Coordinates of C-alpha atoms and ligand atoms in Angstrom, one line a residue:
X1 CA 8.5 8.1 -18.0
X2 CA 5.0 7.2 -17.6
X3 CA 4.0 4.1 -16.1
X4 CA 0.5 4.0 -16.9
X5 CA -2.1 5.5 -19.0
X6 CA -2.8 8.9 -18.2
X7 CA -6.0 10.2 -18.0
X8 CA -6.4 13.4 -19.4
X9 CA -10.0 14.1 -19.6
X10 CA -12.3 12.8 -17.1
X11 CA -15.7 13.4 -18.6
X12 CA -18.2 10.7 -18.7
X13 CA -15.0 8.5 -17.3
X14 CA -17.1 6.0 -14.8
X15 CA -15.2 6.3 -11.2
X16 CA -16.1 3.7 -8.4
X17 CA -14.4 5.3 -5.2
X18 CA -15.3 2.7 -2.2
X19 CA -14.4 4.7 1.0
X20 CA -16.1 8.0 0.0
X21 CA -18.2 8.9 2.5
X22 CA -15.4 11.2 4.5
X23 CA -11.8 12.0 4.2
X24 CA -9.4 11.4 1.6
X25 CA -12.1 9.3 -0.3
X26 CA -14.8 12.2 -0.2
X27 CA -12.7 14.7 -1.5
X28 CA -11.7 13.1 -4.7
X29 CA -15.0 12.4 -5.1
X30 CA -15.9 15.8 -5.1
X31 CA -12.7 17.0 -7.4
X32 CA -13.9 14.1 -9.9
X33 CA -16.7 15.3 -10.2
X34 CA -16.3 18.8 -11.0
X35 CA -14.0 17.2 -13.6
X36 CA -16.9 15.7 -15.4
X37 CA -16.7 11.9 -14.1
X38 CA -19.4 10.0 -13.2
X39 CA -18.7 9.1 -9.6
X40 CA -20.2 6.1 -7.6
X41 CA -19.2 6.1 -3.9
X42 CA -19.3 3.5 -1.3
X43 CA -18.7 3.4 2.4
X44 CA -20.8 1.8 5.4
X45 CA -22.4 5.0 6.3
X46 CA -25.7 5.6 3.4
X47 CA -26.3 9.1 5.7
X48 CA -23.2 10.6 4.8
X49 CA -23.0 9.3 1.3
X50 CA -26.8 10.5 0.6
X51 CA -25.8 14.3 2.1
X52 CA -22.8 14.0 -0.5
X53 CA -24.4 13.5 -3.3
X54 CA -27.5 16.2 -2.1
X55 CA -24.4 18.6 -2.9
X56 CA -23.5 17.3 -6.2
X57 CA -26.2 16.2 -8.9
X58 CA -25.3 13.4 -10.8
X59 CA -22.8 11.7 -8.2
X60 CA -24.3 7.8 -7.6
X61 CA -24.5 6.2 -3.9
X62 CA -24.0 2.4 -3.4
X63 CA -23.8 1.8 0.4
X64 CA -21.5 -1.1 1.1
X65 CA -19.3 -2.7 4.2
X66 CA -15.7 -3.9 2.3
X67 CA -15.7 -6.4 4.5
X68 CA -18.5 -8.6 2.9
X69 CA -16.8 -10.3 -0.2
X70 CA -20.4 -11.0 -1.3
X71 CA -21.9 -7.4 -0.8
X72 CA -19.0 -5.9 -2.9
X73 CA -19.4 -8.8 -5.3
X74 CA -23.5 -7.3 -5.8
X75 CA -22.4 -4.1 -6.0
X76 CA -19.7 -4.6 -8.7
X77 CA -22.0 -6.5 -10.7
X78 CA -25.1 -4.1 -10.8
X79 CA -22.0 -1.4 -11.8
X80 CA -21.0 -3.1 -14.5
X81 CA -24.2 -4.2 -16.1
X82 CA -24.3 -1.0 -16.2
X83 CA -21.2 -0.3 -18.4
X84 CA -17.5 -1.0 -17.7
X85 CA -15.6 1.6 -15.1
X86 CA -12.7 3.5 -16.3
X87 CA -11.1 4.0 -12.6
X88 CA -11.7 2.0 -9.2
X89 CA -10.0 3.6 -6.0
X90 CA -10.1 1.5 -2.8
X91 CA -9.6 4.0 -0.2
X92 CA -11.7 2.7 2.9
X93 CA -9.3 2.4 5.8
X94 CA -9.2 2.3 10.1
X95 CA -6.9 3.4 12.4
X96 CA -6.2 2.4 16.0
X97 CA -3.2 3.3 17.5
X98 CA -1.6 0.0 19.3
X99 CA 1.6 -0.4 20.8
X100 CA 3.2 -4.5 21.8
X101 CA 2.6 -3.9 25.3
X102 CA -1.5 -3.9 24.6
X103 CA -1.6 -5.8 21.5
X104 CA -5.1 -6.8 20.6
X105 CA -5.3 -9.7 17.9
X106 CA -8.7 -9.3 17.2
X107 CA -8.2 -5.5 16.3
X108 CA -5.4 -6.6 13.9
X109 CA -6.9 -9.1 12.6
X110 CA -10.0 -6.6 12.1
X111 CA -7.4 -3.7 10.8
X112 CA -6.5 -6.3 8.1
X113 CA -10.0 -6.9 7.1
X114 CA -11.1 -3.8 6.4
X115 CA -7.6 -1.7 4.8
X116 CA -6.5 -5.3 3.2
X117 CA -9.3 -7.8 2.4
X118 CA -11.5 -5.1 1.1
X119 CA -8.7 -4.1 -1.0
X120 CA -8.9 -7.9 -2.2
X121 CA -12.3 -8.1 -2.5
X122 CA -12.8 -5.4 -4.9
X123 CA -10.1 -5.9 -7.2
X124 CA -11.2 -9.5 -7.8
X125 CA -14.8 -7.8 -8.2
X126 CA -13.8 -5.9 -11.2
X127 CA -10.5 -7.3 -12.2
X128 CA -12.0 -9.8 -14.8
X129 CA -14.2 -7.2 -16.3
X130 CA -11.1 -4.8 -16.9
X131 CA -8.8 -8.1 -18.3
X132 CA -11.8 -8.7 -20.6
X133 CA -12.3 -5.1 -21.7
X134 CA -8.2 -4.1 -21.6
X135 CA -9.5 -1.1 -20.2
X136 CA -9.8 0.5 -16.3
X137 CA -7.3 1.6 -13.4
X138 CA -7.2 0.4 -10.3
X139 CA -5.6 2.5 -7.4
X140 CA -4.9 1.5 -3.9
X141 CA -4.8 4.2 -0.7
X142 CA -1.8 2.9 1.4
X143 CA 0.5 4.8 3.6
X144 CA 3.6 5.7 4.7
X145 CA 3.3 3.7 7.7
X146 CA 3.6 0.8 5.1
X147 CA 7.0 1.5 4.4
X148 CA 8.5 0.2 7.5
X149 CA 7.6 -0.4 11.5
X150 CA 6.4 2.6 13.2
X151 CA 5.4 3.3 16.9
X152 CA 1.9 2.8 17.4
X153 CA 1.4 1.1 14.1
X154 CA 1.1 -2.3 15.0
X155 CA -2.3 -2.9 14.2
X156 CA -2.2 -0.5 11.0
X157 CA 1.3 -0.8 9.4
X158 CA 0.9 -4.6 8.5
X159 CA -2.1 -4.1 6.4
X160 CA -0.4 -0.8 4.6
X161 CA 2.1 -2.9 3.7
X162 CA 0.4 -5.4 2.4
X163 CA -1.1 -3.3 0.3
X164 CA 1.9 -1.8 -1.1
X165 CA 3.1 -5.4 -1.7
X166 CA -0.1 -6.1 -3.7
X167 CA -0.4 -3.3 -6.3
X168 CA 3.3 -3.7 -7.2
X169 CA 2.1 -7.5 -7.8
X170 CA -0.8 -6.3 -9.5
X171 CA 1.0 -3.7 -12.0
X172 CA 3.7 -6.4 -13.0
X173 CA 0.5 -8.4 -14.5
X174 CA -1.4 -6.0 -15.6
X175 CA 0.6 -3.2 -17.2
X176 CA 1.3 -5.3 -20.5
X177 CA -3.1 -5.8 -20.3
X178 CA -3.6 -2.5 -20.9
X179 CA -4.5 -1.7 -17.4
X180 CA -3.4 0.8 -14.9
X181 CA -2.4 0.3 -11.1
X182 CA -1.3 2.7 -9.1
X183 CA -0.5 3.3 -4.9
X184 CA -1.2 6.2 -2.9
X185 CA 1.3 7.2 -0.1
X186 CA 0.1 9.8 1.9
X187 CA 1.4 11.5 4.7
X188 CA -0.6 13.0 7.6
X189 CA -4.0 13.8 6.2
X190 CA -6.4 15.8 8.4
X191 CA -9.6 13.7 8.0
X192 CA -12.0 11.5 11.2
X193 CA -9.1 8.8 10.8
X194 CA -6.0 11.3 12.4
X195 CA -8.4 12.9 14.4
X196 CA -7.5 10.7 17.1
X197 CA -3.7 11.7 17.5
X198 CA -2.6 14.0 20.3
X199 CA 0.5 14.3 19.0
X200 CA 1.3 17.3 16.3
X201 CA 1.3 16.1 13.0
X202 CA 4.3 17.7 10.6
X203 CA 3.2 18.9 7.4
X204 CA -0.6 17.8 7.8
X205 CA -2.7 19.0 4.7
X206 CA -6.6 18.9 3.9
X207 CA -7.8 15.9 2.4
X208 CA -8.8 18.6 -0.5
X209 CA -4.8 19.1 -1.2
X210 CA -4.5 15.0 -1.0
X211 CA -7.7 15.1 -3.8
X212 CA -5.5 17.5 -5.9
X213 CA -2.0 15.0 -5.5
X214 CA -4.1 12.1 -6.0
X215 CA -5.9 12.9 -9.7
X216 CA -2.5 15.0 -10.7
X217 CA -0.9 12.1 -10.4
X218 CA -3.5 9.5 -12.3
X219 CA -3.3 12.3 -15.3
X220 CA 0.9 12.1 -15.0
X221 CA 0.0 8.4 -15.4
X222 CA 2.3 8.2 -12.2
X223 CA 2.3 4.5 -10.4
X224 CA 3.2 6.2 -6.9
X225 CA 1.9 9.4 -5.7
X226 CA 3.2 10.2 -2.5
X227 CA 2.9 13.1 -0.5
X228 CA 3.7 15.7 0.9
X229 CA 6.9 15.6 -0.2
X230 CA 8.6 17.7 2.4
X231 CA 7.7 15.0 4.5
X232 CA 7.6 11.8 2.2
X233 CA 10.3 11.9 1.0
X234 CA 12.2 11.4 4.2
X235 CA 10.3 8.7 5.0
X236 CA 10.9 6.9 1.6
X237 CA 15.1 7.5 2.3
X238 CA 14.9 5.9 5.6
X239 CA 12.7 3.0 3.4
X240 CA 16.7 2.0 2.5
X241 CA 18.6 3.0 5.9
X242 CA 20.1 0.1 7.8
X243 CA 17.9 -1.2 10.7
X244 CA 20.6 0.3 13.4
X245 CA 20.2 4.0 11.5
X246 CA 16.4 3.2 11.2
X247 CA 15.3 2.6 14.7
X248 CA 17.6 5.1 16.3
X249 CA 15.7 7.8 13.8
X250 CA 12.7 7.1 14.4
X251 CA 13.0 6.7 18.3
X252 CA 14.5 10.6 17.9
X253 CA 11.4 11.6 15.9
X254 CA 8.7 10.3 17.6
X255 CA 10.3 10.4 21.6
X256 CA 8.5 6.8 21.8
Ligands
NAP301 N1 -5.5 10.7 7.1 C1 -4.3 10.3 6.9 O1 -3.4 11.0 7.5 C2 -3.9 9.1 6.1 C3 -2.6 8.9 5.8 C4 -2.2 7.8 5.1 C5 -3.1 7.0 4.6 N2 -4.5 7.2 4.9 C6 -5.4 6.2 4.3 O2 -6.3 6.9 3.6 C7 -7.6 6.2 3.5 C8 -8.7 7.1 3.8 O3 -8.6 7.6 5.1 P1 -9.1 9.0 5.6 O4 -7.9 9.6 6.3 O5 -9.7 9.7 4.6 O6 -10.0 8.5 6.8 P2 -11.6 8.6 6.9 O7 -12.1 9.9 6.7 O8 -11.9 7.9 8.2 O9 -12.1 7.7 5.7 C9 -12.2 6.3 5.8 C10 -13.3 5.8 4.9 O10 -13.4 4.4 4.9 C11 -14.7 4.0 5.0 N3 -14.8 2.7 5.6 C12 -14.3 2.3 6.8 N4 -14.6 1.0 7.0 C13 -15.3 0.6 5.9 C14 -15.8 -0.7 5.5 N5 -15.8 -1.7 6.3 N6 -16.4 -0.7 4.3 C15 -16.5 0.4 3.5 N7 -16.0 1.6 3.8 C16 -15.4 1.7 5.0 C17 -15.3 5.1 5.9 O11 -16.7 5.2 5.8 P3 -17.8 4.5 6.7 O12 -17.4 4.6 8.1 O13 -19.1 5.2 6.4 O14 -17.8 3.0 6.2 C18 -14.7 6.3 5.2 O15 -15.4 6.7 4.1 C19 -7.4 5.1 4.5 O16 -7.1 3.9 3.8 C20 -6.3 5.5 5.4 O17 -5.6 4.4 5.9 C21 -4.9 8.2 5.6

């Protein structure tokens, strides 16, 4: 069954990707637009952003820092005047890995900023354009470390699972609108954000393979795309495991 509309064809369908400028984020950019969308990214960085779009005519740079309710409010506007956007992915993210024993509050509270209140800030940027039109998709980049408490995920897991929390809020309303929601659960992704681990990362895959999962899964009209699967779908089993099973798992898999 379909939980959303699929999206078939992708030409002239107006894509606002806020993330872009590396990773996961930059390669759907690129596979959009090959597909014929018109693609606007956003990140922080306007170097990176400008050499993406030097590589692909057509594709439309708006620098922006998630962060800044009121710069993201400015940028949606001036996309909208414009004319209304079909698909808007929030995939702009951070990563430090923090254990209890040097817990930081000011990097959580950072971590939840930028993968959370971003998230936030966007959707409430477009959201009543989309209501008024009945038309658009909004699709949030979570994680598996959203599912349940990981090692080392103390500062990011929270704000993943927020996120989760908040797009199945967010289709419950808006399905009957007209509008699609959907949540992206990848695994381990090699992109600047994993770079970081010294530990070995099972089934890692190019953030070009994630770009393929990704837009298959908007034209299944899927509302979860997780993956890989080899490796997903373990992790979405132990979602329901008792905490006793849980914890003694996942100290076994990760020796911490
Ligand atoms: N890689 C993985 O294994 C993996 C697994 C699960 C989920 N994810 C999630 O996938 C998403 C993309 O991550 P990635 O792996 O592709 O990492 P990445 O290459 O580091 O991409 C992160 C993107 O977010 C942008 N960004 C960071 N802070 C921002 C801010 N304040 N405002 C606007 N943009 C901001 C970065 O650009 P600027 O620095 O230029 O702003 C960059 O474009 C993240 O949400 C991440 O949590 C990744």
């Amino acid at each position: 069954m379909s939980l959303n509309p699929k999206i078939t064809d992708w030409r002239g369908k107006r894509v606002w990707l806020v993330g872009a400028s590396t990773g996961i984020g930059r390669a759907t950019a690129e596979l959009l637009h090959t597909k014929g969308a018109k693609v606007i990214v956003s990140a922080r960085s306007q170097a990176a952003l400008t050499e993406l779009a030097q590589k692909h005519a057509g594709l439309e740079v708006l620098a922006l820092d998630a962060t800044d309710e009121a710069a993201v409010k400015v940028a949606a506007r001036q996309l909208l005047a414009a004319s209304p956007l079909d698909m808007v992915m929030y995939c702009a993210g951070m990563y430090q890995p923090m254990r209890a024993q040097e817990m930081q509050s000011a990097a959580m509270v950072q971590h939840m900023q930028v993968n959370y209140h971003g998230a936030v800030f966007v959707t409430q940027a477009v959201l009543p354009s989309m209501l008024a039109a009945k038309r658009g998709h909004l699709s949030y980049v979570s994680s598996v470390a959203g599912f349940r408490g990981l090692p080392k995920s103390l500062a990011y897991g929270p704000t993943k699972a927020a996120l989760i929390n908040m797009a199945e809020a967010l289709y419950i309303d808006l399905h009957d609108e007209g509008l699609g929601v959907s949540l992206i659960n990848p695994g381990f992704v090699d992109t600047p954000l994993t770079s970081q681990n010294t530990f070995h990362m099972p089934a890692l895959i190019t953030p070009a393979q994630a770009a393929q999962e990704i837009v298959s899964g908007w034209e299944k009209g899927k509302f979860e795309m997780h993956f890989p699967k080899r490796f997903t779908a373990w992790l979405k089993l132990m979602r329901s495991a008792p905490d006793a099973l849980y914890f003694k798992m996942t100290r076994r898999f990760t020796g911490l």
